Amino acid sequence: MSDPAAIPDARADAPVQWRDWTELAASGSIAVPGPDDDKYSRGVLGVVTGSDEFPGAAVLGVDAAVRTGVGMVRYLGAARAADLVLRRRPEIVTAPGRVQAWLIGSGQSSDTRDEETTAALDHAIADGVPLVVDAGALDLVDRLGAPAVLTPHAGELVTLLKRIGTRIDRATVSADPERWAARAADATGHVVLLKGRTTHVCAPLAGASPRVGARVQAPSSWAATAGSGDVLGGIVGSLVATHSDEVLADPELLVALAATGAFVHAWAAERASDRGPIAALDIAEAVPRVIARLVSGVAD
Ligand SMILES: NC(=O)C1=CN([C@@H]2O[C@H](COP(=O)(O)OP(=O)(O)OC[C@H]3O[C@@H](n4cnc5c(N)ncnc54)[C@H](O)[C@@H]3O)[C@@H](O)[C@H]2O)[C@@H](O)CC1
Ligand SMILES: Nc1ncnc2c1ncn2[C@@H]1O[C@H](COP(=O)(O)OP(=O)(O)O)[C@@H](O)[C@H]1O
């Protein structure tokens, strides 16, 4: 149960100007390659996700990242996951090298993290480029130096807030997601994307008040299926990698990129679903059609 006495009041609940994220808003966050572009200039996403326990999460995130439109994906996670990633996506590079953003944590757990994964995560965190931090890397939040988007679901947000002494339960988060997403952003100093039927993306307070927040309403709930969040991580990772320099210059841009990622995810799920059930990979497969519509304004 939540314990209101444990919730600190200092600086709490500074105002957020919430904006519903529309197709028009999302269309501004897609990088379209030009005649002079190559795979490096478009942006490279480094990925450290998956584990022996959850290798599939790596496949889902990488597949979604490629389909969102990035120049290259370097997968540098667990060996078993790397095999599966290459089977699904032979274009993935598993050699280390420069990247413009990192996606870390999906399909991992801080309890079972092995030495190799720890070293790969340490490298990603020290690299100085923007990060998308999911599931099993959220415990590393205090060590992030570069701008980051954290992508918790309600349960993971509860754990994040517990670290700063705010003891609430999952139901409390679900009852007021705007408040708790904002509180987590302030507590961590990073953009928080709180997942759900409505996804809330909030920037931390940084001088200007009110700060910006974005709400993405999913048109249905068929996306509530295992691995769906791993797909979202790949989509957001790809959008961040293709806007890396802009994010380093203005970290608040991560709100627009993360909200666009949630928008693309929600509408890819809708297209894949056709009013029926879907699997997580179906969402990834539908991403290019959603992106095509965003950049051309024309439905197929
Ligand atoms: N194919 C894959 O590799 C997948 C990997 N995943 C990864 O799995 C890890 C754990 O993520 P979760 O979001 O599941 O963790 P949660 O924090 O939601 O769940 C924690 C635990 O509670 C249990 N639980 C929660 N709700 C339950 C219910 N209604 N009935 C029975 N048990 C319930 C789960 O089995 C789990 O052990 C993450 O690293 C995530 O990325 C998931 O994304 C699912 C797919
Ligand atoms: N009721 C719902 N309606 C629509 N989308 C949902 C709903 N519940 C969850 N989602 C979306 O599905 C994804 C679930 O992510 P997550 O909880 O991390 O699942 P997993 O760990 O299985 O990948 C998120 O993108 C979230 O916004």
GROMACS .gro file of C-alpha atoms and ligand atoms in nm:
model
  372
    1MET     CA    1   0.000   0.000   0.000
    2SER     CA    2   0.115   0.356  -0.055
    3ASP     CA    3   0.237   0.550   0.244
    4PRO     CA    4   0.165   0.920   0.190
    5ALA     CA    5   0.386   1.008   0.486
    6ALA     CA    6   0.685   0.874   0.293
    7ILE     CA    7   0.633   1.113   0.001
    8PRO     CA    8   0.867   1.412   0.029
    9ASP     CA    9   0.706   1.750  -0.043
   10ALA     CA   10   1.016   1.948  -0.140
   11ARG     CA   11   0.993   2.075  -0.500
   12ALA     CA   12   0.720   1.818  -0.553
   13ASP     CA   13   0.468   1.858  -0.831
   14ALA     CA   14   0.610   2.164  -1.006
   15PRO     CA   15   0.374   2.238  -1.295
   16VAL     CA   16   0.390   2.051  -1.625
   17GLN     CA   17   0.230   2.178  -1.943
   18TRP     CA   18   0.088   1.856  -2.088
   19ARG     CA   19   0.038   1.838  -2.462
   20ASP     CA   20  -0.142   1.561  -2.652
   21TRP     CA   21   0.108   1.433  -2.909
   22THR     CA   22  -0.049   1.436  -3.255
   23GLU     CA   23   0.047   1.301  -3.595
   24LEU     CA   24   0.161   1.650  -3.692
   25ALA     CA   25   0.385   1.677  -3.385
   26ALA     CA   26   0.529   1.330  -3.448
   27SER     CA   27   0.606   1.408  -3.810
   28GLY     CA   28   0.860   1.670  -3.696
   29SER     CA   29   1.078   1.407  -3.528
   30ILE     CA   30   1.153   1.178  -3.823
   31ALA     CA   31   1.494   1.220  -3.991
   32VAL     CA   32   1.461   1.155  -4.364
   33PRO     CA   33   1.793   1.060  -4.534
   34GLY     CA   34   1.919   1.297  -4.803
   35PRO     CA   35   2.130   1.238  -5.115
   36ASP     CA   36   2.457   1.298  -4.927
   37ASP     CA   37   2.374   1.066  -4.637
   38ASP     CA   38   2.535   0.733  -4.568
   39LYS     CA   39   2.479   0.475  -4.296
   40TYR     CA   40   2.709   0.658  -4.054
   41SER     CA   41   2.580   1.009  -4.111
   42ARG     CA   42   2.221   0.889  -4.056
   43GLY     CA   43   2.315   0.767  -3.708
   44VAL     CA   44   2.428   0.440  -3.548
   45LEU     CA   45   2.243   0.290  -3.251
   46GLY     CA   46   2.442   0.083  -3.003
   47VAL     CA   47   2.234  -0.181  -2.825
   48VAL     CA   48   2.306  -0.368  -2.501
   49THR     CA   49   1.984  -0.555  -2.429
   50GLY     CA   50   1.876  -0.915  -2.370
   51SER     CA   51   2.028  -1.184  -2.153
   52ASP     CA   52   2.044  -1.563  -2.143
   53GLU     CA   53   1.714  -1.543  -1.954
   54PHE     CA   54   1.539  -1.305  -2.199
   55PRO     CA   55   1.727  -1.320  -2.533
   56GLY     CA   56   1.407  -1.242  -2.726
   57ALA     CA   57   1.395  -0.887  -2.594
   58ALA     CA   58   1.716  -0.815  -2.785
   59VAL     CA   59   1.565  -0.943  -3.111
   60LEU     CA   60   1.250  -0.736  -3.062
   61GLY     CA   61   1.431  -0.410  -2.987
   62VAL     CA   62   1.686  -0.449  -3.267
   63ASP     CA   63   1.421  -0.542  -3.523
   64ALA     CA   64   1.213  -0.237  -3.428
   65ALA     CA   65   1.517  -0.008  -3.437
   66VAL     CA   66   1.611  -0.116  -3.789
   67ARG     CA   67   1.255  -0.067  -3.911
   68THR     CA   68   1.234   0.283  -3.761
   69GLY     CA   69   1.511   0.404  -3.992
   70VAL     CA   70   1.862   0.425  -3.851
   71GLY     CA   71   2.188   0.398  -4.046
   72MET     CA   72   2.320   0.097  -3.855
   73VAL     CA   73   2.264  -0.100  -3.537
   74ARG     CA   74   2.558  -0.236  -3.337
   75TYR     CA   75   2.444  -0.512  -3.103
   76LEU     CA   76   2.689  -0.562  -2.816
   77GLY     CA   77   2.491  -0.772  -2.568
   78ALA     CA   78   2.493  -1.135  -2.450
   79ALA     CA   79   2.627  -1.408  -2.680
   80ARG     CA   80   2.309  -1.618  -2.699
   81ALA     CA   81   2.102  -1.310  -2.775
   82ALA     CA   82   2.356  -1.201  -3.038
   83ASP     CA   83   2.309  -1.533  -3.223
   84LEU     CA   84   1.934  -1.486  -3.231
   85VAL     CA   85   1.965  -1.121  -3.334
   86LEU     CA   86   2.188  -1.216  -3.629
   87ARG     CA   87   1.952  -1.493  -3.734
   88ARG     CA   88   1.664  -1.250  -3.750
   89ARG     CA   89   1.864  -0.951  -3.877
   90PRO     CA   90   2.190  -1.029  -4.066
   91GLU     CA   91   2.248  -0.656  -4.124
   92ILE     CA   92   2.326  -0.604  -3.754
   93VAL     CA   93   2.693  -0.541  -3.673
   94THR     CA   94   2.831  -0.707  -3.361
   95ALA     CA   95   3.176  -0.543  -3.374
   96PRO     CA   96   3.235  -0.251  -3.138
   97GLY     CA   97   3.272   0.099  -3.280
   98ARG     CA   98   3.132   0.452  -3.265
   99VAL     CA   99   2.762   0.501  -3.203
  100GLN     CA  100   2.540   0.808  -3.172
  101ALA     CA  101   2.307   0.669  -2.901
  102TRP     CA  102   2.264   0.363  -2.681
  103LEU     CA  103   1.962   0.148  -2.598
  104ILE     CA  104   2.022  -0.050  -2.279
  105GLY     CA  105   1.838  -0.273  -2.031
  106SER     CA  106   1.544  -0.442  -2.210
  107GLY     CA  107   1.537  -0.813  -2.124
  108GLN     CA  108   1.788  -0.774  -1.844
  109SER     CA  109   1.778  -0.784  -1.468
  110SER     CA  110   2.018  -0.618  -1.225
  111ASP     CA  111   1.998  -0.938  -1.012
  112THR     CA  112   2.138  -1.167  -1.281
  113ARG     CA  113   2.366  -0.928  -1.473
  114ASP     CA  114   2.685  -1.106  -1.579
  115GLU     CA  115   3.036  -0.956  -1.604
  116GLU     CA  116   3.028  -0.916  -1.980
  117THR     CA  117   2.698  -0.728  -1.970
  118THR     CA  118   2.818  -0.514  -1.681
  119ALA     CA  119   3.124  -0.413  -1.884
  120ALA     CA  120   2.912  -0.337  -2.193
  121LEU     CA  121   2.671  -0.125  -1.987
  122ASP     CA  122   2.963   0.058  -1.821
  123HIS     CA  123   3.099   0.140  -2.166
  124ALA     CA  124   2.762   0.267  -2.289
  125ILE     CA  125   2.715   0.487  -1.984
  126ALA     CA  126   3.065   0.636  -2.014
  127ASP     CA  127   3.035   0.698  -2.390
  128GLY     CA  128   2.885   1.047  -2.361
  129VAL     CA  129   2.609   1.001  -2.622
  130PRO     CA  130   2.234   1.000  -2.541
  131LEU     CA  131   2.080   0.687  -2.392
  132VAL     CA  132   1.746   0.508  -2.383
  133VAL     CA  133   1.733   0.318  -2.055
  134ASP     CA  134   1.480   0.038  -2.013
  135ALA     CA  135   1.386  -0.237  -1.765
  136GLY     CA  136   1.699  -0.401  -1.620
  137ALA     CA  137   1.926  -0.096  -1.657
  138LEU     CA  138   1.703   0.145  -1.465
  139ASP     CA  139   1.902   0.077  -1.147
  140LEU     CA  140   2.199   0.253  -1.313
  141VAL     CA  141   2.016   0.586  -1.335
  142ASP     CA  142   2.241   0.765  -1.085
  143ARG     CA  143   2.545   0.698  -1.305
  144LEU     CA  144   2.409   0.846  -1.629
  145GLY     CA  145   2.604   1.152  -1.738
  146ALA     CA  146   2.463   1.205  -2.087
  147PRO     CA  147   2.100   1.300  -2.163
  148ALA     CA  148   1.872   0.998  -2.127
  149VAL     CA  149   1.515   0.880  -2.167
  150LEU     CA  150   1.404   0.630  -1.903
  151THR     CA  151   1.124   0.398  -2.021
  152PRO     CA  152   0.964   0.235  -1.715
  153HIS     CA  153   0.623   0.073  -1.690
  154ALA     CA  154   0.427   0.153  -1.373
  155GLY     CA  155   0.595  -0.124  -1.171
  156GLU     CA  156   0.942  -0.009  -1.272
  157LEU     CA  157   0.848   0.351  -1.189
  158VAL     CA  158   0.757   0.237  -0.838
  159THR     CA  159   1.107   0.089  -0.803
  160LEU     CA  160   1.268   0.406  -0.942
  161LEU     CA  161   1.082   0.627  -0.692
  162LYS     CA  162   1.162   0.394  -0.403
  163ARG     CA  163   1.529   0.473  -0.459
  164ILE     CA  164   1.463   0.835  -0.360
  165GLY     CA  165   1.250   0.741  -0.060
  166THR     CA  166   0.906   0.774  -0.222
  167ARG     CA  167   0.713   0.462  -0.131
  168ILE     CA  168   0.403   0.416  -0.343
  169ASP     CA  169   0.247   0.118  -0.516
  170ARG     CA  170   0.163   0.044  -0.878
  171ALA     CA  171  -0.204   0.134  -0.836
  172THR     CA  172  -0.107   0.478  -0.705
  173VAL     CA  173   0.103   0.538  -1.018
  174SER     CA  174  -0.177   0.423  -1.246
  175ALA     CA  175  -0.427   0.651  -1.070
  176ASP     CA  176  -0.219   0.964  -1.139
  177PRO     CA  177   0.047   0.886  -1.402
  178GLU     CA  178   0.107   1.255  -1.484
  179ARG     CA  179   0.209   1.332  -1.129
  180TRP     CA  180   0.436   1.031  -1.086
  181ALA     CA  181   0.603   1.054  -1.426
  182ALA     CA  182   0.690   1.416  -1.344
  183ARG     CA  183   0.811   1.323  -0.998
  184ALA     CA  184   1.038   1.052  -1.142
  185ALA     CA  185   1.176   1.295  -1.401
  186ASP     CA  186   1.262   1.545  -1.126
  187ALA     CA  187   1.407   1.276  -0.901
  188THR     CA  188   1.634   1.136  -1.170
  189GLY     CA  189   1.707   1.449  -1.375
  190HIS     CA  190   1.614   1.263  -1.695
  191VAL     CA  191   1.320   1.248  -1.934
  192VAL     CA  192   1.077   0.980  -1.820
  193LEU     CA  193   0.848   0.787  -2.056
  194LEU     CA  194   0.588   0.609  -1.843
  195LYS     CA  195   0.422   0.333  -2.047
  196GLY     CA  196   0.053   0.246  -2.054
  197ARG     CA  197  -0.262   0.282  -2.267
  198THR     CA  198  -0.179   0.650  -2.237
  199THR     CA  199   0.197   0.701  -2.236
  200HIS     CA  200   0.327   1.006  -2.048
  201VAL     CA  201   0.660   1.164  -2.135
  202CYS     CA  202   0.795   1.430  -1.902
  203ALA     CA  203   1.111   1.640  -1.884
  204PRO     CA  204   1.278   1.711  -1.551
  205LEU     CA  205   1.249   2.058  -1.407
  206ALA     CA  206   1.541   2.263  -1.540
  207GLY     CA  207   1.489   2.628  -1.463
  208ALA     CA  208   1.187   2.701  -1.681
  209SER     CA  209   0.852   2.623  -1.522
  210PRO     CA  210   0.612   2.493  -1.636
  211ARG     CA  211   0.814   2.236  -1.828
  212VAL     CA  212   0.685   2.030  -2.116
  213GLY     CA  213   0.515   1.696  -2.104
  214ALA     CA  214   0.358   1.490  -2.382
  215ARG     CA  215   0.070   1.243  -2.371
  216VAL     CA  216   0.026   0.972  -2.631
  217GLN     CA  217  -0.314   0.802  -2.639
  218ALA     CA  218  -0.307   0.454  -2.791
  219PRO     CA  219  -0.614   0.386  -3.002
  220SER     CA  220  -0.659   0.034  -2.857
  221SER     CA  221  -0.507  -0.193  -2.594
  222TRP     CA  222  -0.389  -0.479  -2.814
  223ALA     CA  223  -0.031  -0.356  -2.763
  224ALA     CA  224  -0.046  -0.478  -2.405
  225THR     CA  225   0.142  -0.796  -2.495
  226ALA     CA  226   0.478  -0.946  -2.392
  227GLY     CA  227   0.774  -0.784  -2.562
  228SER     CA  228   0.578  -0.479  -2.675
  229GLY     CA  229   0.789  -0.253  -2.452
  230ASP     CA  230   1.108  -0.404  -2.594
  231VAL     CA  231   0.985  -0.297  -2.939
  232LEU     CA  232   0.918   0.054  -2.807
  233GLY     CA  233   1.278   0.072  -2.681
  234GLY     CA  234   1.408   0.001  -3.032
  235ILE     CA  235   1.183   0.265  -3.188
  236VAL     CA  236   1.285   0.535  -2.939
  237GLY     CA  237   1.651   0.432  -2.962
  238SER     CA  238   1.646   0.474  -3.338
  239LEU     CA  239   1.483   0.819  -3.318
  240VAL     CA  240   1.741   0.931  -3.062
  241ALA     CA  241   2.038   0.796  -3.263
  242THR     CA  242   1.920   0.990  -3.570
  243HIS     CA  243   1.902   1.315  -3.366
  244SER     CA  244   2.205   1.267  -3.142
  245ASP     CA  245   2.377   1.604  -3.196
  246GLU     CA  246   2.051   1.793  -3.151
  247VAL     CA  247   1.984   1.608  -2.823
  248LEU     CA  248   2.332   1.685  -2.690
  249ALA     CA  249   2.268   2.054  -2.767
  250ASP     CA  250   1.916   2.052  -2.618
  251PRO     CA  251   1.832   1.748  -2.400
  252GLU     CA  252   1.466   1.855  -2.374
  253LEU     CA  253   1.432   1.744  -2.737
  254LEU     CA  254   1.417   1.393  -2.592
  255VAL     CA  255   1.056   1.463  -2.492
  256ALA     CA  256   0.955   1.507  -2.857
  257LEU     CA  257   1.159   1.205  -2.970
  258ALA     CA  258   1.026   0.978  -2.695
  259ALA     CA  259   0.666   1.092  -2.752
  260THR     CA  260   0.709   1.033  -3.125
  261GLY     CA  261   0.841   0.685  -3.046
  262ALA     CA  262   0.533   0.612  -2.836
  263PHE     CA  263   0.310   0.752  -3.113
  264VAL     CA  264   0.475   0.534  -3.379
  265HIS     CA  265   0.448   0.230  -3.150
  266ALA     CA  266   0.080   0.287  -3.074
  267TRP     CA  267  -0.017   0.336  -3.438
  268ALA     CA  268   0.201   0.048  -3.561
  269ALA     CA  269   0.014  -0.171  -3.313
  270GLU     CA  270  -0.314  -0.038  -3.449
  271ARG     CA  271  -0.217  -0.111  -3.810
  272ALA     CA  272  -0.087  -0.457  -3.721
  273SER     CA  273  -0.393  -0.537  -3.519
  274ASP     CA  274  -0.677  -0.462  -3.759
  275ARG     CA  275  -0.896  -0.484  -3.447
  276GLY     CA  276  -0.759  -0.827  -3.349
  277PRO     CA  277  -0.474  -0.963  -3.134
  278ILE     CA  278  -0.110  -0.901  -3.220
  279ALA     CA  279   0.236  -1.022  -3.120
  280ALA     CA  280   0.518  -0.780  -3.039
  281LEU     CA  281   0.703  -0.849  -3.366
  282ASP     CA  282   0.386  -0.756  -3.558
  283ILE     CA  283   0.420  -0.408  -3.410
  284ALA     CA  284   0.779  -0.381  -3.531
  285GLU     CA  285   0.678  -0.500  -3.878
  286ALA     CA  286   0.415  -0.226  -3.910
  287VAL     CA  287   0.653   0.056  -3.810
  288PRO     CA  288   0.778   0.145  -4.164
  289ARG     CA  289   0.420   0.210  -4.284
  290VAL     CA  290   0.355   0.444  -3.992
  291ILE     CA  291   0.682   0.628  -4.057
  292ALA     CA  292   0.601   0.653  -4.430
  293ARG     CA  293   0.272   0.817  -4.347
  294LEU     CA  294   0.439   1.058  -4.104
  295VAL     CA  295   0.695   1.175  -4.358
  296SER     CA  296   0.461   1.192  -4.656
  297GLY     CA  297   0.129   1.267  -4.491
  298VAL     CA  298  -0.022   1.007  -4.725
  299ALA     CA  299  -0.190   0.691  -4.604
  300ASP     CA  300  -0.113   0.372  -4.799
  301LIG     N1  301   1.064  -1.204  -2.511
  301LIG     C1  302   1.133  -1.147  -2.414
  301LIG     O1  303   1.255  -1.163  -2.402
  301LIG     C2  304   1.063  -1.061  -2.316
  301LIG     C3  305   1.139  -1.002  -2.216
  301LIG     N2  306   1.085  -0.921  -2.125
  301LIG     C4  307   1.175  -0.869  -2.022
  301LIG     O2  308   1.142  -0.932  -1.900
  301LIG     C5  309   1.192  -0.854  -1.793
  301LIG     C6  310   1.083  -0.847  -1.685
  301LIG     O3  311   0.987  -0.754  -1.728
  301LIG     P1  312   0.838  -0.749  -1.674
  301LIG     O4  313   0.781  -0.628  -1.734
  301LIG     O5  314   0.766  -0.879  -1.699
  301LIG     O6  315   0.854  -0.733  -1.516
  301LIG     P2  316   0.744  -0.686  -1.414
  301LIG     O7  317   0.809  -0.590  -1.325
  301LIG     O8  318   0.617  -0.645  -1.482
  301LIG     O9  319   0.706  -0.819  -1.340
  301LIG     C7  320   0.784  -0.867  -1.233
  301LIG     C8  321   0.740  -1.008  -1.198
  301LIG    O10  322   0.603  -1.015  -1.162
  301LIG     C9  323   0.536  -1.118  -1.231
  301LIG     N3  324   0.400  -1.073  -1.266
  301LIG    C10  325   0.362  -0.946  -1.291
  301LIG     N4  326   0.230  -0.941  -1.318
  301LIG    C11  327   0.184  -1.067  -1.310
  301LIG    C12  328   0.058  -1.128  -1.329
  301LIG     N5  329  -0.052  -1.056  -1.360
  301LIG     N6  330   0.048  -1.261  -1.316
  301LIG    C13  331   0.156  -1.333  -1.286
  301LIG     N7  332   0.280  -1.282  -1.264
  301LIG    C14  333   0.294  -1.151  -1.278
  301LIG    C15  334   0.621  -1.146  -1.354
  301LIG    O11  335   0.623  -1.282  -1.389
  301LIG    C16  336   0.760  -1.105  -1.312
  301LIG    O12  337   0.833  -1.214  -1.263
  301LIG    C17  338   1.233  -0.720  -1.852
  301LIG    O13  339   1.373  -0.716  -1.863
  301LIG    C18  340   1.169  -0.721  -1.990
  301LIG    O14  341   1.240  -0.641  -2.083
  301LIG    C19  342   0.947  -0.878  -2.134
  301LIG    O15  343   0.952  -0.763  -2.213
  301LIG    C20  344   0.858  -0.984  -2.199
  301LIG    C21  345   0.917  -1.038  -2.328
  302LIG     N1  346  -0.360  -0.113  -2.193
  302LIG     C1  347  -0.272  -0.076  -2.287
  302LIG     N2  348  -0.313  -0.021  -2.403
  302LIG     C2  349  -0.227   0.013  -2.500
  302LIG     N3  350  -0.094  -0.001  -2.489
  302LIG     C3  351  -0.046  -0.054  -2.374
  302LIG     C4  352  -0.132  -0.093  -2.268
  302LIG     N4  353  -0.056  -0.143  -2.168
  302LIG     C5  354   0.072  -0.135  -2.211
  302LIG     N5  355   0.078  -0.081  -2.334
  302LIG     C6  356   0.199  -0.055  -2.413
  302LIG     O1  357   0.266  -0.179  -2.436
  302LIG     C7  358   0.404  -0.167  -2.404
  302LIG     C8  359   0.431  -0.255  -2.282
  302LIG     O2  360   0.562  -0.238  -2.236
  302LIG     P1  361   0.618  -0.322  -2.113
  302LIG     O3  362   0.526  -0.310  -1.997
  302LIG     O4  363   0.759  -0.281  -2.095
  302LIG     O5  364   0.608  -0.470  -2.167
  302LIG     P2  365   0.721  -0.580  -2.196
  302LIG     O6  366   0.815  -0.575  -2.078
  302LIG     O7  367   0.648  -0.710  -2.206
  302LIG     O8  368   0.789  -0.546  -2.323
  302LIG     C9  369   0.428  -0.019  -2.383
  302LIG     O9  370   0.462   0.043  -2.504
  302LIG    C10  371   0.292   0.032  -2.333
  302LIG    O10  372   0.270   0.169  -2.358
   0.00000   0.00000   0.00000
